[in-house]
Amino acid sequence: MRTFAVMKVIVSKEIEQVCPTFVGACVEAEVVNTPYSEPLWKEINALCEHYRQTLTTETLKEMSSIAATRSVYKACGKDPSRYRPASEALIRRALQGKSLYQIDTLVDLINLASIVFGYSIGGFDADKFKGDTLTLGIGREGEPYEGIGRGMINIHGLPVYRDAEGGVGTPTSDNERTKIELKTTHLVVLINGYDGNEARVMENARFIQDLIRKYCQSDGGSYTVYRP
């Protein structure tokens, strides 16, 4: 079993100004990834069907975790209907009768955790980080950022985590440079609680730990809570 130095996560003053109640959680674990997990997809499909029976694309926006993220986007100067938070985009896709994207077990279970709680969650291959610290700030004009499967995207006005080299994750899209792959063994997951609900964020972290225990040959690793 490898021993990891726990990643340090710092919330910048510029995020504190737009969301003083922000609370996040960082899950870090040793994992074994696989291309596909049938029991995991049974969980995903069951939840998507439940949402089709209970939500609409309008009531979805009222989920506290999603509403808070949209509010922060607006406060940072970004249109949340054009640059949708990932959790909202995933649930909208399910409500439209479409299947969620099937990538690999780690990415798929992070997507499940995101739609269960409504938080936008970043998942990373932590061995690709530069340095041992991530800082949550706001994207700058012209800042280079390659979203996974999206090419270069405009992150000006988006909340963004940066390592020593630059941006690695936003609530809309994570970065190609630090993306999860089948060979990923050192997982870091960041949960963004813009609604300030620490108990719910911690519940989400424990849910992710349970999923990686079930599906990724992991002991669940550990998690830390961070805030401004």
Coordinates of C-alpha atoms in Angstrom, one line a residue:
M1 CA 0.0 0.0 0.0
R2 CA 1.5 3.3 -1.0
T3 CA 1.6 6.2 1.4
F4 CA 0.6 9.6 0.0
A5 CA 1.5 13.0 1.2
V6 CA -2.0 14.6 1.6
M7 CA -2.7 17.3 -1.0
K8 CA -3.0 20.8 0.5
V9 CA -6.0 22.7 -0.8
I10 CA -6.2 26.5 -0.4
V11 CA -9.3 28.6 -1.0
S12 CA -8.3 32.1 -2.3
K13 CA -9.6 35.4 -1.1
E14 CA -11.3 36.0 -4.4
I15 CA -13.5 32.9 -3.9
E16 CA -14.1 33.9 -0.3
Q17 CA -15.4 37.2 -1.5
V18 CA -18.0 35.6 -3.8
C19 CA -18.8 32.7 -1.5
P20 CA -17.7 33.1 2.1
T21 CA -19.6 30.0 3.2
F22 CA -17.8 27.7 0.7
V23 CA -16.8 24.3 2.0
G24 CA -15.0 21.6 0.1
A25 CA -13.7 18.1 0.7
C26 CA -10.6 16.4 -0.8
V27 CA -10.8 12.5 -1.0
E28 CA -7.4 10.9 -1.7
A29 CA -6.9 7.1 -2.2
E30 CA -5.0 4.4 -3.8
V31 CA -7.2 2.7 -6.4
V32 CA -7.4 0.2 -9.3
N33 CA -9.3 1.4 -12.3
T34 CA -11.2 -0.8 -14.8
P35 CA -12.8 -0.1 -18.1
Y36 CA -16.4 -0.9 -17.0
S37 CA -18.4 -2.0 -13.9
E38 CA -21.8 -3.5 -14.6
P39 CA -23.1 -3.2 -10.9
L40 CA -22.0 0.4 -10.9
W41 CA -23.9 1.1 -14.0
K42 CA -27.0 -0.5 -12.5
E43 CA -26.7 2.1 -9.7
I44 CA -26.3 4.9 -12.2
N45 CA -29.2 3.8 -14.4
A46 CA -31.5 3.4 -11.4
L47 CA -30.8 6.9 -10.2
C48 CA -31.3 8.4 -13.7
E49 CA -34.6 6.7 -13.9
H50 CA -35.6 8.0 -10.5
Y51 CA -34.7 11.6 -11.6
R52 CA -36.8 11.2 -14.8
Q53 CA -39.8 10.5 -12.5
T54 CA -39.2 13.2 -10.0
L55 CA -37.3 16.2 -11.6
T56 CA -37.6 18.5 -14.6
T57 CA -34.9 20.6 -16.2
E58 CA -36.4 23.6 -14.4
T59 CA -36.8 22.0 -10.9
L60 CA -33.3 20.7 -11.2
K61 CA -32.0 24.2 -10.9
E62 CA -33.6 24.5 -7.5
M63 CA -31.5 21.7 -6.0
S64 CA -29.5 23.7 -3.3
S65 CA -26.1 22.4 -4.4
I66 CA -26.7 23.3 -8.1
A67 CA -28.5 26.6 -7.3
A68 CA -25.5 27.7 -5.2
T69 CA -23.0 26.8 -7.9
R70 CA -25.0 28.7 -10.5
S71 CA -25.1 31.7 -8.2
V72 CA -21.3 31.7 -7.8
Y73 CA -20.9 31.5 -11.5
K74 CA -23.0 34.6 -11.9
A75 CA -21.0 36.4 -9.1
C76 CA -17.8 35.5 -10.9
G77 CA -19.2 36.9 -14.1
K78 CA -20.0 33.6 -15.9
D79 CA -23.3 32.6 -17.5
P80 CA -24.3 29.2 -15.9
S81 CA -26.6 28.4 -18.7
R82 CA -23.8 28.6 -21.2
Y83 CA -21.1 27.1 -19.1
R84 CA -23.2 24.6 -17.1
P85 CA -21.8 23.1 -13.9
A86 CA -21.0 19.4 -14.6
S87 CA -23.5 18.1 -12.1
E88 CA -26.3 20.0 -13.7
A89 CA -25.2 19.0 -17.2
L90 CA -25.2 15.3 -16.2
I91 CA -28.6 15.3 -14.7
R92 CA -30.0 17.3 -17.6
R93 CA -28.7 14.7 -19.9
A94 CA -30.5 12.0 -17.9
L95 CA -33.7 14.0 -17.9
Q96 CA -33.5 14.3 -21.7
G97 CA -33.6 10.5 -21.9
K98 CA -29.9 10.2 -22.9
S99 CA -27.4 7.8 -21.3
L100 CA -24.6 9.2 -19.3
Y101 CA -21.2 9.0 -20.9
Q102 CA -19.4 5.8 -20.1
I103 CA -15.7 6.5 -19.6
D104 CA -14.1 4.1 -17.1
T105 CA -15.0 3.0 -13.6
L106 CA -13.3 5.9 -11.7
V107 CA -14.9 8.6 -13.9
D108 CA -18.2 6.8 -13.9
L109 CA -18.4 6.6 -10.1
I110 CA -17.4 10.2 -9.7
N111 CA -20.2 11.1 -12.1
L112 CA -22.6 9.0 -10.0
A113 CA -21.5 10.8 -6.8
S114 CA -22.0 14.2 -8.5
I115 CA -25.5 13.5 -9.6
V116 CA -26.5 11.9 -6.3
F117 CA -25.6 15.1 -4.3
G118 CA -25.7 17.7 -7.1
Y119 CA -22.2 19.0 -6.3
S120 CA -19.7 19.6 -9.1
I121 CA -16.9 17.2 -8.4
G122 CA -13.4 17.1 -9.9
G123 CA -11.6 13.8 -10.3
F124 CA -7.8 13.7 -10.9
D125 CA -4.8 11.5 -11.4
A126 CA -2.8 13.1 -8.6
D127 CA 0.5 11.7 -9.9
K128 CA 0.1 14.3 -12.7
F129 CA -0.1 17.3 -10.4
K130 CA 2.8 19.7 -10.2
G131 CA 3.6 20.4 -6.6
D132 CA 1.7 19.4 -3.5
T133 CA -0.8 22.3 -3.3
L134 CA -4.0 23.2 -5.1
T135 CA -5.5 26.7 -4.9
L136 CA -9.1 27.5 -5.8
G137 CA -9.3 30.8 -7.5
I138 CA -11.1 32.5 -10.5
G139 CA -10.1 32.1 -14.1
R140 CA -8.4 35.0 -15.8
E141 CA -8.9 36.6 -19.2
G142 CA -6.9 34.6 -21.8
E143 CA -5.8 31.9 -19.3
P144 CA -5.0 28.7 -21.2
Y145 CA -7.1 25.7 -20.3
E146 CA -7.8 22.5 -22.2
G147 CA -11.0 20.9 -21.0
I148 CA -11.3 17.1 -21.3
G149 CA -12.7 16.3 -24.7
R150 CA -13.6 20.0 -25.3
G151 CA -10.4 21.5 -26.5
M152 CA -9.4 25.0 -25.3
I153 CA -12.1 26.6 -23.3
N154 CA -12.6 30.1 -21.9
I155 CA -12.4 29.8 -18.1
H156 CA -12.4 33.6 -17.5
G157 CA -14.8 34.1 -14.6
L158 CA -15.0 30.3 -13.7
P159 CA -13.9 29.0 -10.3
V160 CA -10.7 27.1 -11.1
Y161 CA -8.2 24.9 -9.1
R162 CA -4.6 25.5 -10.0
D163 CA -1.5 23.5 -9.2
A164 CA 2.1 24.8 -9.7
E165 CA 1.7 24.7 -13.5
G166 CA -1.8 26.1 -14.0
G167 CA -5.5 25.2 -14.0
V168 CA -6.5 21.6 -13.4
G169 CA -10.2 21.7 -12.7
T170 CA -13.4 23.8 -13.0
P171 CA -17.0 22.9 -12.1
T172 CA -17.7 22.8 -15.9
S173 CA -14.7 20.7 -17.0
D174 CA -11.5 19.2 -15.7
N175 CA -8.2 19.6 -17.6
E176 CA -6.7 17.1 -20.0
R177 CA -3.3 17.4 -18.3
T178 CA -4.5 15.8 -15.0
K179 CA -7.3 13.6 -16.2
I180 CA -8.0 10.1 -14.9
E181 CA -6.9 7.2 -17.1
L182 CA -7.1 3.4 -16.8
K183 CA -3.6 3.4 -15.4
T184 CA -4.5 5.9 -12.7
T185 CA -3.7 4.6 -9.2
H186 CA -3.5 7.8 -7.1
L187 CA -6.9 9.4 -7.0
V188 CA -7.8 12.8 -5.8
V189 CA -11.4 13.9 -5.8
L190 CA -12.5 17.5 -5.0
I191 CA -16.1 18.2 -3.9
N192 CA -17.3 21.8 -4.3
G193 CA -19.8 22.8 -1.7
Y194 CA -20.8 26.3 -2.7
D195 CA -24.0 26.0 -0.7
G196 CA -21.9 25.8 2.5
N197 CA -23.5 22.6 3.7
E198 CA -20.5 20.9 5.4
A199 CA -22.5 17.9 6.6
R200 CA -23.7 17.2 3.1
V201 CA -20.2 17.7 1.6
M202 CA -18.8 15.2 4.2
E203 CA -21.6 12.8 3.4
N204 CA -20.7 13.1 -0.3
A205 CA -17.0 12.4 0.5
R206 CA -17.9 9.2 2.5
F207 CA -20.2 8.1 -0.4
I208 CA -17.2 8.3 -2.8
Q209 CA -15.1 6.3 -0.3
D210 CA -17.8 3.7 -0.3
L211 CA -17.9 3.6 -4.1
I212 CA -14.1 3.2 -4.5
R213 CA -14.2 0.4 -1.9
K214 CA -16.8 -1.5 -3.8
Y215 CA -15.5 -0.9 -7.3
C216 CA -11.8 0.0 -7.2
Q217 CA -10.1 -2.4 -4.9
S218 CA -9.4 0.4 -2.4
D219 CA -9.5 0.8 1.3
G220 CA -11.4 4.1 0.7
G221 CA -8.4 6.3 1.5
S222 CA -9.0 9.5 3.5
Y223 CA -10.7 12.8 3.1
T224 CA -10.1 16.3 4.5
V225 CA -12.4 19.3 4.6
Y226 CA -11.3 22.8 3.5
R227 CA -12.8 26.2 3.5
P228 CA -11.7 29.9 3.2

